[in-house]
PDB file of C-alpha atoms in Angstrom:
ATOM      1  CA  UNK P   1       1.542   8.638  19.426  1.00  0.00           C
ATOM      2  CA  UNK P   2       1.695   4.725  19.116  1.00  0.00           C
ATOM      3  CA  UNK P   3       0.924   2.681  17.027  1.00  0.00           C
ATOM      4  CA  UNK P   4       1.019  -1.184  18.104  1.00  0.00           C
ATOM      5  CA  UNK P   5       2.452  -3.424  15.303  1.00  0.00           C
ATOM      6  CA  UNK P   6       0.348  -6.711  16.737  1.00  0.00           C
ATOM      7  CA  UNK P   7       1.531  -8.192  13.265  1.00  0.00           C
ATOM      8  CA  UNK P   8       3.583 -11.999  13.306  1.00  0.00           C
ATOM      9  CA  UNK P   9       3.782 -15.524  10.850  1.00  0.00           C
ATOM     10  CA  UNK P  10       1.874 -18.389  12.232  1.00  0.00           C
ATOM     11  CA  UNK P  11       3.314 -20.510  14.848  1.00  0.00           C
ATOM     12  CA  UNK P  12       4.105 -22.547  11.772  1.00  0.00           C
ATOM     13  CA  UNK P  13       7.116 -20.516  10.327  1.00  0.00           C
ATOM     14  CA  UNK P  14       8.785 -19.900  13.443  1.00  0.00           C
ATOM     15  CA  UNK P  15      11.279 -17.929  11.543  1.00  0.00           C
ATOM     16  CA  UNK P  16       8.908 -15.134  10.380  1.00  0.00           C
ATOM     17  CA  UNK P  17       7.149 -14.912  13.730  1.00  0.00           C
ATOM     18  CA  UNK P  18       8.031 -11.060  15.276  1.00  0.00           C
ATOM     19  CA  UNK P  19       6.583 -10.009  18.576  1.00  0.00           C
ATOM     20  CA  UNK P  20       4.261  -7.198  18.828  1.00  0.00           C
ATOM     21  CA  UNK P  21       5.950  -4.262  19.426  1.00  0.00           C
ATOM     22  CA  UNK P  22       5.188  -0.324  19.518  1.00  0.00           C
ATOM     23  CA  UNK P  23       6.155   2.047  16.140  1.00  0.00           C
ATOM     24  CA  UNK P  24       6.876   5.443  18.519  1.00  0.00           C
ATOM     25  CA  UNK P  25       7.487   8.579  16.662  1.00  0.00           C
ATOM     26  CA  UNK P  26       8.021  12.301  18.042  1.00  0.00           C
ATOM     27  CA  UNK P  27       7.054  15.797  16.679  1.00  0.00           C
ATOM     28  CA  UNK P  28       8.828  14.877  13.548  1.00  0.00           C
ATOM     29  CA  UNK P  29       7.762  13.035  10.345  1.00  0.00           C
ATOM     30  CA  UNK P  30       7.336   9.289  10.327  1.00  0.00           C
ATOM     31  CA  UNK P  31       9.566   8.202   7.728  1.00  0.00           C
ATOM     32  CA  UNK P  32      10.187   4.701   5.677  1.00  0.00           C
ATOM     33  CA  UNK P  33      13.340   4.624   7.626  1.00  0.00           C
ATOM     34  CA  UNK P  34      10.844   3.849  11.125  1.00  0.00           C
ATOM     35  CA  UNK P  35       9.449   1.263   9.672  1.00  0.00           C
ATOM     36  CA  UNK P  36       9.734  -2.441  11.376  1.00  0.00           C
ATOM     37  CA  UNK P  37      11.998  -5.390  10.457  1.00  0.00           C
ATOM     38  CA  UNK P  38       8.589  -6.510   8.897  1.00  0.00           C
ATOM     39  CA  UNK P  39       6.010  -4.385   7.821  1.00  0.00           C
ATOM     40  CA  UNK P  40       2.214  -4.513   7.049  1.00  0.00           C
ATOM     41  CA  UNK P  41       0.305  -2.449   4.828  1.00  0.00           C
ATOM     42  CA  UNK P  42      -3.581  -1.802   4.195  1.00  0.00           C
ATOM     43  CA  UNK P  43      -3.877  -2.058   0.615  1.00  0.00           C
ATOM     44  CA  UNK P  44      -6.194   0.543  -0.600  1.00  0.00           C
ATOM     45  CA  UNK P  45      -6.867   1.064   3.175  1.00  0.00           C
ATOM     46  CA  UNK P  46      -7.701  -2.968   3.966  1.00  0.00           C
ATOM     47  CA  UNK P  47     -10.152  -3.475   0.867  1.00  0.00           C
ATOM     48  CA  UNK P  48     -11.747  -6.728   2.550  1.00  0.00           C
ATOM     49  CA  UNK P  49     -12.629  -4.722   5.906  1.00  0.00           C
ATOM     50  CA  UNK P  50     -12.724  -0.719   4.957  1.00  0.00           C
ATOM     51  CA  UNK P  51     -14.586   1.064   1.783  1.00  0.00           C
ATOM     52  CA  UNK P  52     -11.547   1.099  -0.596  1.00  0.00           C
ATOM     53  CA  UNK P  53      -9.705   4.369  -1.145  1.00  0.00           C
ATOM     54  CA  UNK P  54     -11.976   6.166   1.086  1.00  0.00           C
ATOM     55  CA  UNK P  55     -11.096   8.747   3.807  1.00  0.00           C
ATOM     56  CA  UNK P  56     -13.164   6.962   6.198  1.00  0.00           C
ATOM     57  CA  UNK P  57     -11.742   3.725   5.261  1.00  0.00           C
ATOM     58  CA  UNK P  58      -8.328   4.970   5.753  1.00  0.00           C
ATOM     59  CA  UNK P  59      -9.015   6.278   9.173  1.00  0.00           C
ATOM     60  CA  UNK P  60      -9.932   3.237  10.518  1.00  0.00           C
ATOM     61  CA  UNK P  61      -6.784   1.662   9.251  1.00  0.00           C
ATOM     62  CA  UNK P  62      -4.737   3.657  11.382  1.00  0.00           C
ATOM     63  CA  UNK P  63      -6.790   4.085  13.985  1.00  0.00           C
ATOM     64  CA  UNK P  64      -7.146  -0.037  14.497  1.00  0.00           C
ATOM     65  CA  UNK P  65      -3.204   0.064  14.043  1.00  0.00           C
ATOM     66  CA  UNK P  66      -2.841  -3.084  12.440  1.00  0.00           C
ATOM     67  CA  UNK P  67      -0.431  -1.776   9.769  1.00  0.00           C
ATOM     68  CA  UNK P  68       2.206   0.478  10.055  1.00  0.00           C
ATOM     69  CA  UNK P  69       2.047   1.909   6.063  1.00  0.00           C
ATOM     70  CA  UNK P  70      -1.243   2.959   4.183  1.00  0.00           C
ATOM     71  CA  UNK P  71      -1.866   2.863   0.757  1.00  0.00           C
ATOM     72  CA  UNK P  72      -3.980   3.872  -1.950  1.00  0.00           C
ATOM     73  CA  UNK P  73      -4.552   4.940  -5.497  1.00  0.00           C
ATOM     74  CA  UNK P  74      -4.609   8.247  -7.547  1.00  0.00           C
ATOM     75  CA  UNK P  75      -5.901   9.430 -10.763  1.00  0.00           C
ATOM     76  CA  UNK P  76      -5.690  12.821 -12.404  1.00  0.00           C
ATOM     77  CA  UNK P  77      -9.126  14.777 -12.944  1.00  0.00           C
ATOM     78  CA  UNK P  78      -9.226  16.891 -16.130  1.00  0.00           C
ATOM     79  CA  UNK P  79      -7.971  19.920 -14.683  1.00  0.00           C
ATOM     80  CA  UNK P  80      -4.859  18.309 -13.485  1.00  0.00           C
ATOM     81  CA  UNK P  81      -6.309  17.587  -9.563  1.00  0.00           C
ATOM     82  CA  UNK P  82      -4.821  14.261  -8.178  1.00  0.00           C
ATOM     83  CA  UNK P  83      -7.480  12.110  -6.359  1.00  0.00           C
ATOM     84  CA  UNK P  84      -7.891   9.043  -5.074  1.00  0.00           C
ATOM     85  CA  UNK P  85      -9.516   6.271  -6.875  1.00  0.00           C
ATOM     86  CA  UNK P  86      -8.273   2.801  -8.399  1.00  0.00           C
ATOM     87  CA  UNK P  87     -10.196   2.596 -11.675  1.00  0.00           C
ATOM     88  CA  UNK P  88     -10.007   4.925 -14.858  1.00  0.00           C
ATOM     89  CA  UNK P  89     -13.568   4.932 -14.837  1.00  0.00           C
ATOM     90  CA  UNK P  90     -16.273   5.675 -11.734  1.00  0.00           C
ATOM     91  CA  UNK P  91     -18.662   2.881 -12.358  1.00  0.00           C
ATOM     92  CA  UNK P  92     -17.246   0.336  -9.969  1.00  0.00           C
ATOM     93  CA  UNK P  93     -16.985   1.931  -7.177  1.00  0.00           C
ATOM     94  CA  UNK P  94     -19.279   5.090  -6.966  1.00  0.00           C
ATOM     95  CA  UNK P  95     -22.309   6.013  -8.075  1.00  0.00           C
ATOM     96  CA  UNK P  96     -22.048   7.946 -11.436  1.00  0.00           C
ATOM     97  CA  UNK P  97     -20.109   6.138 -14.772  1.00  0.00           C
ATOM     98  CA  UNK P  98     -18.078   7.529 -17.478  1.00  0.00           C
ATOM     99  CA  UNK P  99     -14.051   8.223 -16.786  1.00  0.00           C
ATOM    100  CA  UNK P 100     -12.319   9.662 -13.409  1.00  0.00           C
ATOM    101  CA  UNK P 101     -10.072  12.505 -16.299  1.00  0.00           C
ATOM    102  CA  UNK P 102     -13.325  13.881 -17.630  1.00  0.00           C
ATOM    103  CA  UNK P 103     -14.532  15.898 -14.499  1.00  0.00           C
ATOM    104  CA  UNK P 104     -12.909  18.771 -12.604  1.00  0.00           C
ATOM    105  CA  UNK P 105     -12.562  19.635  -9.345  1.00  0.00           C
ATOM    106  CA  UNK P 106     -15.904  20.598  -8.906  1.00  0.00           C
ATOM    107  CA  UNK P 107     -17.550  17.678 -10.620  1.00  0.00           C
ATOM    108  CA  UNK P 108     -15.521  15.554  -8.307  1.00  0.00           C
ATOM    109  CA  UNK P 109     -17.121  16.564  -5.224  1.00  0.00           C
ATOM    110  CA  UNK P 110     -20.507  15.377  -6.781  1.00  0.00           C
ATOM    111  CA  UNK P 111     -19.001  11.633  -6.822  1.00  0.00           C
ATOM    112  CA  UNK P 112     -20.087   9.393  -4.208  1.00  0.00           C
ATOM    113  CA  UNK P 113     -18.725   6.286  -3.390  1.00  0.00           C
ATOM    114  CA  UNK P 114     -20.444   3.391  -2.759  1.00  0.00           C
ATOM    115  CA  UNK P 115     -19.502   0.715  -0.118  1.00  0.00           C
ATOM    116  CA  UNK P 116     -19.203  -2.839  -0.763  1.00  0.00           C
ATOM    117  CA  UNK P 117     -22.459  -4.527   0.964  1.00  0.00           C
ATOM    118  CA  UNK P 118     -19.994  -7.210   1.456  1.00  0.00           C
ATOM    119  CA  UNK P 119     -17.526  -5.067   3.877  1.00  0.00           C
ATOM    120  CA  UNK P 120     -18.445  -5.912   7.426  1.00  0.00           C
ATOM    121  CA  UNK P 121     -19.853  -2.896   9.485  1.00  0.00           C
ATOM    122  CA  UNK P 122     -21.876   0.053   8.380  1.00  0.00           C
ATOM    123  CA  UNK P 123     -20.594   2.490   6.112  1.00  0.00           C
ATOM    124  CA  UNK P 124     -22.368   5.743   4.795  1.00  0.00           C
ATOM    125  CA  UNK P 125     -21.719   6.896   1.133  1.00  0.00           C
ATOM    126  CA  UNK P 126     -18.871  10.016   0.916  1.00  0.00           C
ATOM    127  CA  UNK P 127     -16.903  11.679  -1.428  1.00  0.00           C
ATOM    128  CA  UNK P 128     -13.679  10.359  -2.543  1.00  0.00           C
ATOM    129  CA  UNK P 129     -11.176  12.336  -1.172  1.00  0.00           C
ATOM    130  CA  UNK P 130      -8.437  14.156  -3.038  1.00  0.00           C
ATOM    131  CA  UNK P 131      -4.492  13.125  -2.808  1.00  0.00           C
ATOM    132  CA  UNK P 132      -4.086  16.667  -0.947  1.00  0.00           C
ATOM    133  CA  UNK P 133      -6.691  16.042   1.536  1.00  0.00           C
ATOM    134  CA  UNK P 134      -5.250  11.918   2.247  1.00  0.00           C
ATOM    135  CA  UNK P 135      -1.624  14.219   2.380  1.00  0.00           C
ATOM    136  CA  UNK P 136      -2.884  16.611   5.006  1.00  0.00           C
ATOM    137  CA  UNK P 137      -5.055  14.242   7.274  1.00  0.00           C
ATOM    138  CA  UNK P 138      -2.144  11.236   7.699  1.00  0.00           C
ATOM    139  CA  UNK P 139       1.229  12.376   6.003  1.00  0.00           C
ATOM    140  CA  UNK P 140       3.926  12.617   8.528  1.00  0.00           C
ATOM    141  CA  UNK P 141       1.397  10.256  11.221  1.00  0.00           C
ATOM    142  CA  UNK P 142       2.311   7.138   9.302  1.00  0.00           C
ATOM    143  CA  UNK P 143       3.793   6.212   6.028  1.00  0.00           C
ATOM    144  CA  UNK P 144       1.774   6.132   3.329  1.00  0.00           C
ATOM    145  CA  UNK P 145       1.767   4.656  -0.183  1.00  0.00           C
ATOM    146  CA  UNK P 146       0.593   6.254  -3.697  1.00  0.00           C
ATOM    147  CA  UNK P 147       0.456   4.061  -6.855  1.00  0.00           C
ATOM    148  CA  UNK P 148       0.738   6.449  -9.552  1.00  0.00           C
ATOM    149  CA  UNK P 149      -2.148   5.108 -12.168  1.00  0.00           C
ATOM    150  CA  UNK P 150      -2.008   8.225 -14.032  1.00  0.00           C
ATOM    151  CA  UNK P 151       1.980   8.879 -15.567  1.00  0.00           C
ATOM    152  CA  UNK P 152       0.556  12.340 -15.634  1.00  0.00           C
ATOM    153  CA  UNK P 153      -0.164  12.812 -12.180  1.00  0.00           C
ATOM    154  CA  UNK P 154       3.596  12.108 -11.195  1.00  0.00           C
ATOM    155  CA  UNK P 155       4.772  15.804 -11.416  1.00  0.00           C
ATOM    156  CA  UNK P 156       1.780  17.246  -9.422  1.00  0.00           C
ATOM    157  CA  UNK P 157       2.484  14.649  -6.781  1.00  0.00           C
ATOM    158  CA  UNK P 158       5.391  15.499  -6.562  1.00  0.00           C
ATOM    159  CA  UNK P 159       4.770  18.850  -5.938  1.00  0.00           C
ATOM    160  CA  UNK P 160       1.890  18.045  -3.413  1.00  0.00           C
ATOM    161  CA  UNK P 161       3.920  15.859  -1.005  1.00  0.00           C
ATOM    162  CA  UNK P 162       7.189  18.413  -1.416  1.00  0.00           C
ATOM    163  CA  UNK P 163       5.481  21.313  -0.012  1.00  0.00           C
ATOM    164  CA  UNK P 164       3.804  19.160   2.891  1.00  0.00           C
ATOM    165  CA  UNK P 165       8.233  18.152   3.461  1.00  0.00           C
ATOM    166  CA  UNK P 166       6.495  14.009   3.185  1.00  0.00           C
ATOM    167  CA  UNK P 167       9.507  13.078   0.686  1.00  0.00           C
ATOM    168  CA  UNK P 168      10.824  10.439   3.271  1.00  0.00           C
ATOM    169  CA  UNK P 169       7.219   9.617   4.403  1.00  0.00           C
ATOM    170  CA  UNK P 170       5.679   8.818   1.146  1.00  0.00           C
ATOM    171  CA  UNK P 171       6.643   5.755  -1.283  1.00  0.00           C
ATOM    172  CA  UNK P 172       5.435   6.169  -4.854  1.00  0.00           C
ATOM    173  CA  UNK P 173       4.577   3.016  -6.543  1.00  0.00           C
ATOM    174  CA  UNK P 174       4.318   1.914 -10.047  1.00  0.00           C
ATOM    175  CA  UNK P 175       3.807  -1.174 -12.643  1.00  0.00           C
ATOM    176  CA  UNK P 176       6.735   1.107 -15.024  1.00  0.00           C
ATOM    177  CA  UNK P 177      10.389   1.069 -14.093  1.00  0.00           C
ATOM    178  CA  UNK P 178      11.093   4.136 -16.558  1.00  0.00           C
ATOM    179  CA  UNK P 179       8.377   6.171 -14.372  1.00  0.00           C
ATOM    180  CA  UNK P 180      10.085   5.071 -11.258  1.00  0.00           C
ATOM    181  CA  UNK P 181      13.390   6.162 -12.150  1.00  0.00           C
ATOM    182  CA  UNK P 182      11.590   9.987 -12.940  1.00  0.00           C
ATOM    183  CA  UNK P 183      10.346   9.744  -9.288  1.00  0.00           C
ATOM    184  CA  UNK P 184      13.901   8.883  -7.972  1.00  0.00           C
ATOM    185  CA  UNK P 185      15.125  12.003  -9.926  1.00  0.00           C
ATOM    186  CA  UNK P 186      12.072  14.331  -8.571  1.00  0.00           C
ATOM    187  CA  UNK P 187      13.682  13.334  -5.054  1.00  0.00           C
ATOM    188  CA  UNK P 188      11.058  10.900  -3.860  1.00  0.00           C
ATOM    189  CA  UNK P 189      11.337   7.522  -2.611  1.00  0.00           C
ATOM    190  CA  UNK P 190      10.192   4.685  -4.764  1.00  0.00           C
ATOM    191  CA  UNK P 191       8.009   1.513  -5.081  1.00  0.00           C
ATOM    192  CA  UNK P 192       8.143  -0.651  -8.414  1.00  0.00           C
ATOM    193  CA  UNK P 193       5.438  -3.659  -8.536  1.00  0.00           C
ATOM    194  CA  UNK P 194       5.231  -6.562 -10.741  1.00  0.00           C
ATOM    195  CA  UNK P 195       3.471  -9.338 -11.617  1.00  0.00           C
ATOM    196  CA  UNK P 196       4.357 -12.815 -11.060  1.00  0.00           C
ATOM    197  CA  UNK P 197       4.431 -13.068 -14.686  1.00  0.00           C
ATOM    198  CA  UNK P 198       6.544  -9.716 -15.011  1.00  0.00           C
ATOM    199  CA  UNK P 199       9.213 -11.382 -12.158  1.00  0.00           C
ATOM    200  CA  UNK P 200       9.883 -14.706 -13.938  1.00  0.00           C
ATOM    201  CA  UNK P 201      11.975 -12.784 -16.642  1.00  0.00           C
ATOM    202  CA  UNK P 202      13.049  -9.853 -14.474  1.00  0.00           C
ATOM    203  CA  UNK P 203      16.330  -8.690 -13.274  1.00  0.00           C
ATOM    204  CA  UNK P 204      15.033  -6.692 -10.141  1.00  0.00           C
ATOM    205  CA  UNK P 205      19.504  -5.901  -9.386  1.00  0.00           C
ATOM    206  CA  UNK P 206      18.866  -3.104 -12.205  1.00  0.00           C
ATOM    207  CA  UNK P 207      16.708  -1.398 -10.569  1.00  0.00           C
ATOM    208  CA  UNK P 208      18.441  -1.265  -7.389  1.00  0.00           C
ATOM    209  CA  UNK P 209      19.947   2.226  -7.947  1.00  0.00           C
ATOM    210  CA  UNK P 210      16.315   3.887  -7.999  1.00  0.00           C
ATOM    211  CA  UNK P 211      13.756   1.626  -5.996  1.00  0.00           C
ATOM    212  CA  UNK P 212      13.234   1.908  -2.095  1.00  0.00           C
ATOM    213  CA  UNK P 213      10.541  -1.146  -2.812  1.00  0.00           C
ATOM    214  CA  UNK P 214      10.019  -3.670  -4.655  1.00  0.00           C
ATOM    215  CA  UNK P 215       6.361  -4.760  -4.627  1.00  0.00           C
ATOM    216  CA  UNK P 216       6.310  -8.537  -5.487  1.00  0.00           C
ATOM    217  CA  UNK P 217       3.498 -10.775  -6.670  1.00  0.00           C
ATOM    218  CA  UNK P 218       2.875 -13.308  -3.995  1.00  0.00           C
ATOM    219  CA  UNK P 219       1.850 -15.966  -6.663  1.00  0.00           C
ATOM    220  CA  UNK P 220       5.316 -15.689  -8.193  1.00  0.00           C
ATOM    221  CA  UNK P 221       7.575 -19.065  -7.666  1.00  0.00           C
ATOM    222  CA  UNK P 222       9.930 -19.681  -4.801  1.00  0.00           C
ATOM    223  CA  UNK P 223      12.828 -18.903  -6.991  1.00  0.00           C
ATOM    224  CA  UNK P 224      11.611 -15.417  -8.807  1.00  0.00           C
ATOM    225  CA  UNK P 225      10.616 -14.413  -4.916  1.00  0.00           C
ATOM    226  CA  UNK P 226      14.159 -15.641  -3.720  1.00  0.00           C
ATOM    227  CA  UNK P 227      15.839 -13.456  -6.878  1.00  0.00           C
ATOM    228  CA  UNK P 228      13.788 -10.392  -5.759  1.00  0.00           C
ATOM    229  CA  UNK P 229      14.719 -10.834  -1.871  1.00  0.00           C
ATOM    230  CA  UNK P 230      18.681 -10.903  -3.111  1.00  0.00           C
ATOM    231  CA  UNK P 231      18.487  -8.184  -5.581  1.00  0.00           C
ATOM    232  CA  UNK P 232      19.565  -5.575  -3.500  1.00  0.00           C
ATOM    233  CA  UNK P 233      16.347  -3.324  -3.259  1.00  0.00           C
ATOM    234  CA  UNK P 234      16.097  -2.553   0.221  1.00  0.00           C
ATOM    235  CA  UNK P 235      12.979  -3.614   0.854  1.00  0.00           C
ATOM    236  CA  UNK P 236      10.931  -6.546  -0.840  1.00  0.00           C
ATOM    237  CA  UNK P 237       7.314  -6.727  -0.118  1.00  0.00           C
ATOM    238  CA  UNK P 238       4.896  -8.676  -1.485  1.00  0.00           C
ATOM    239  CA  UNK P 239       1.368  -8.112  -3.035  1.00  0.00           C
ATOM    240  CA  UNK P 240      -1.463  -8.713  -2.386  1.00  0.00           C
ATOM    241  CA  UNK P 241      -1.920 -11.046   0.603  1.00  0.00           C
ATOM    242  CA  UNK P 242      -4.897 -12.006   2.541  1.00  0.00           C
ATOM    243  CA  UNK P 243      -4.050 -15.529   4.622  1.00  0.00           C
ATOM    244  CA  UNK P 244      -1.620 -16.451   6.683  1.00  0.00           C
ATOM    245  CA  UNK P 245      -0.493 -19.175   4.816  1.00  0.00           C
ATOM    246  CA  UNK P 246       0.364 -16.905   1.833  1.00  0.00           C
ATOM    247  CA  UNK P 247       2.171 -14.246   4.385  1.00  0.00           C
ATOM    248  CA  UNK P 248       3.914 -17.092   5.944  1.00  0.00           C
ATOM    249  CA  UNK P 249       5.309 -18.412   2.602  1.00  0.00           C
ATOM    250  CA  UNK P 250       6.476 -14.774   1.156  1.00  0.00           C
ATOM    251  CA  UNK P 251       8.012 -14.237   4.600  1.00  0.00           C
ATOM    252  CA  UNK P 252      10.132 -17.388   4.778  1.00  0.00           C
ATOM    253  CA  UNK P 253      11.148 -16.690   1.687  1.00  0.00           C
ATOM    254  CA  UNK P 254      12.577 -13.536   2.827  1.00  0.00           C
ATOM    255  CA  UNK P 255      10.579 -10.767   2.021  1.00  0.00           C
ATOM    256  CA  UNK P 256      10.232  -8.409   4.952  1.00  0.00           C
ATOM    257  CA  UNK P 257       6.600  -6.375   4.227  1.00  0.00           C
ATOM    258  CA  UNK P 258       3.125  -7.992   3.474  1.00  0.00           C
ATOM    259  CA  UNK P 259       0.450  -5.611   1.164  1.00  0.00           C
ATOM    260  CA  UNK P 260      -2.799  -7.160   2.394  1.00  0.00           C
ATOM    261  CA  UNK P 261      -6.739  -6.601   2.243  1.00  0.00           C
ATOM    262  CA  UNK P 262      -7.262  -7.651   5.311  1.00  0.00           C
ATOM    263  CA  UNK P 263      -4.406  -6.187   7.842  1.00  0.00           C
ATOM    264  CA  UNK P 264      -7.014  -6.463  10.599  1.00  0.00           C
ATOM    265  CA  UNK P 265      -7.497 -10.299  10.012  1.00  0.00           C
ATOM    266  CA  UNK P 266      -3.884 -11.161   9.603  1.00  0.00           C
ATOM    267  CA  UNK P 267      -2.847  -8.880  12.876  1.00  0.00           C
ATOM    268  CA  UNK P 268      -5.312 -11.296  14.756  1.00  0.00           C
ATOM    269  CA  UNK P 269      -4.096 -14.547  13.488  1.00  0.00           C
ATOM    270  CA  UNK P 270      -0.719 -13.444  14.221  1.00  0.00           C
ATOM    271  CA  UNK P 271      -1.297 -12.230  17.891  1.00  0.00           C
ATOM    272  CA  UNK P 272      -2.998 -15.826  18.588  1.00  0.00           C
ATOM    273  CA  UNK P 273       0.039 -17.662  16.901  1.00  0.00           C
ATOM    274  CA  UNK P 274       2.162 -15.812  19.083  1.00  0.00           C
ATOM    275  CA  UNK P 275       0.446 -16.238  22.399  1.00  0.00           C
ATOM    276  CA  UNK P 276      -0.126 -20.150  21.643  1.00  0.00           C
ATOM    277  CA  UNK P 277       4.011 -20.372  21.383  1.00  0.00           C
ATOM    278  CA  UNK P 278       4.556 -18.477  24.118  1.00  0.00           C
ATOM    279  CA  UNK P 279       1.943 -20.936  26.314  1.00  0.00           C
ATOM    280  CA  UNK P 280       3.997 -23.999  24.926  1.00  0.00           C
ATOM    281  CA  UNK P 281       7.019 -22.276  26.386  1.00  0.00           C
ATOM    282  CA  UNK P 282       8.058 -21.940  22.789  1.00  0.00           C
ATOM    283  CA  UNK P 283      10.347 -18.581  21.774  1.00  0.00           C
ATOM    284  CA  UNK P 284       7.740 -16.925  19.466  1.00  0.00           C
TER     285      UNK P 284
END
């Protein structure tokens, strides 16, 4: 399977522009290790094109390939099930109220959610999937990206992607260095985001021992960005984008992944920038 990258700067930060290339993968696992020089990913599936955190949003994410890493968010139902869902409580987003950790597993497939009339296409109301069902549809077929909301959901995720053998396909993100370091030691590969507030005092170098990612506000100054990119974290990506002046800045600054709403959007801009500097004879 391929999946075309299609993802570059504007023709106005030369430096960050990347062609469009093919992310190939075998029988094996995608892993975090596959991943481009400079990665995209659909935050909560591309929330400004796709029904957040839905299944149906999520596969059209990767089937429109326009970013190579998927994420979305989890919760713990009262009986210790780990779904998928951004707020503590239902109102937002589906159609019943009251919090995500007082139903069960059975209550949960009652929930519906309800698209955004402001999400272009048409969408029909479903049921919010469960982590195990996002694990079993895409793990291994791209990389994919948990935010832990819950601390209590961290050992049954842990469990989940284990058995499915995801440990080098998954990145587990959270606000709490302390809960990323328990992740490192459960063997799974790490994501630690903070604010732009958070960065202006941080020392991102101490958490280099434990974090795969470090998810960076995109509203945080040139230098806190510049600290981050030299910290020594593998990979510094930065949250949450949605023009291409904002993913040109974070890029020239050095960070080598964009978390965006609106993948689709940016992989367009990107593929026009390129094709302009290429018809002006320019090295894109």
């Amino acid at each position: 399977m391929v999946t075309w990258t299609g993802l570059t700067a504007s023709a106005a930060c030369a430096a960050a522009l990347i062609s469009p290339a093919p992310l190939e993968w075998g029988t094996a696992p995608l892993t975090v290790d596959a991943l481009p020089r400079i990665t995209y990913v659909a935050h909560r599936g591309g929330a400004r094109e796709v029904p957040e955190n839905s299944m149906a949003g999520l596969a059209a994410a990767y089937a429109r390939g326009t970013a190579q890493v998927l994420d979305f968010d989890t919760r713990v139902l009262r009986d210790g099930t780990p779904v998928v869902l951004h707020d503590p409580t239902l109102r937002r987003t589906t159609n019943r109220s009251g919090e995500v950790r007082a139903l069960d597993a059975r209550d949960w497939r009652t929930v519906r959610l309800r698209p955004a009339p402001s999400l272009p296409g048409h969408w029909r109301a479903e049921r919010p999937p469960t982590v195990a069902e996002v694990l079993d549809r895409f793990g291994g077929r791209i990389v994919l990206m948990l935010e832990v909301k819950d601390p209590r959901g961290l050992g049954p995720l842990a469990a989940l992607i284990r058995a499915r053998g995801l440990t080098r396909s998954v990145l587990v993100n959270t606000n709490d260095p302390a809960l990323a370091r328990r992740a490192d030691r459960l063997g799974l590969l790490t994501q630690l985001w903070r604010s732009a507030r958070q960065l202006r005092t941080d020392r991102p170098e101490r958490w280099r021992s434990y974090v795969h990612v470090l998810d960076v506000d995109h509203r945080a100054r040139d230098a806190d960005l510049r600290r981050a990119v030299r910290s020594g974290i593998p990979r510094v990506w930065a949250h949450t984008v949605v023009t291409p002046a904002q993913r040109d800045r974070v890029l020239a600054l050095g960070c080598d992944g964009v978390i965006t709403d609106a993948p689709g959007r940016l992989a367009r801009v990107g593929q026009r920038a390129t094709q302009r500097a290429a018809q002006r004879g320019a090295r894109p």
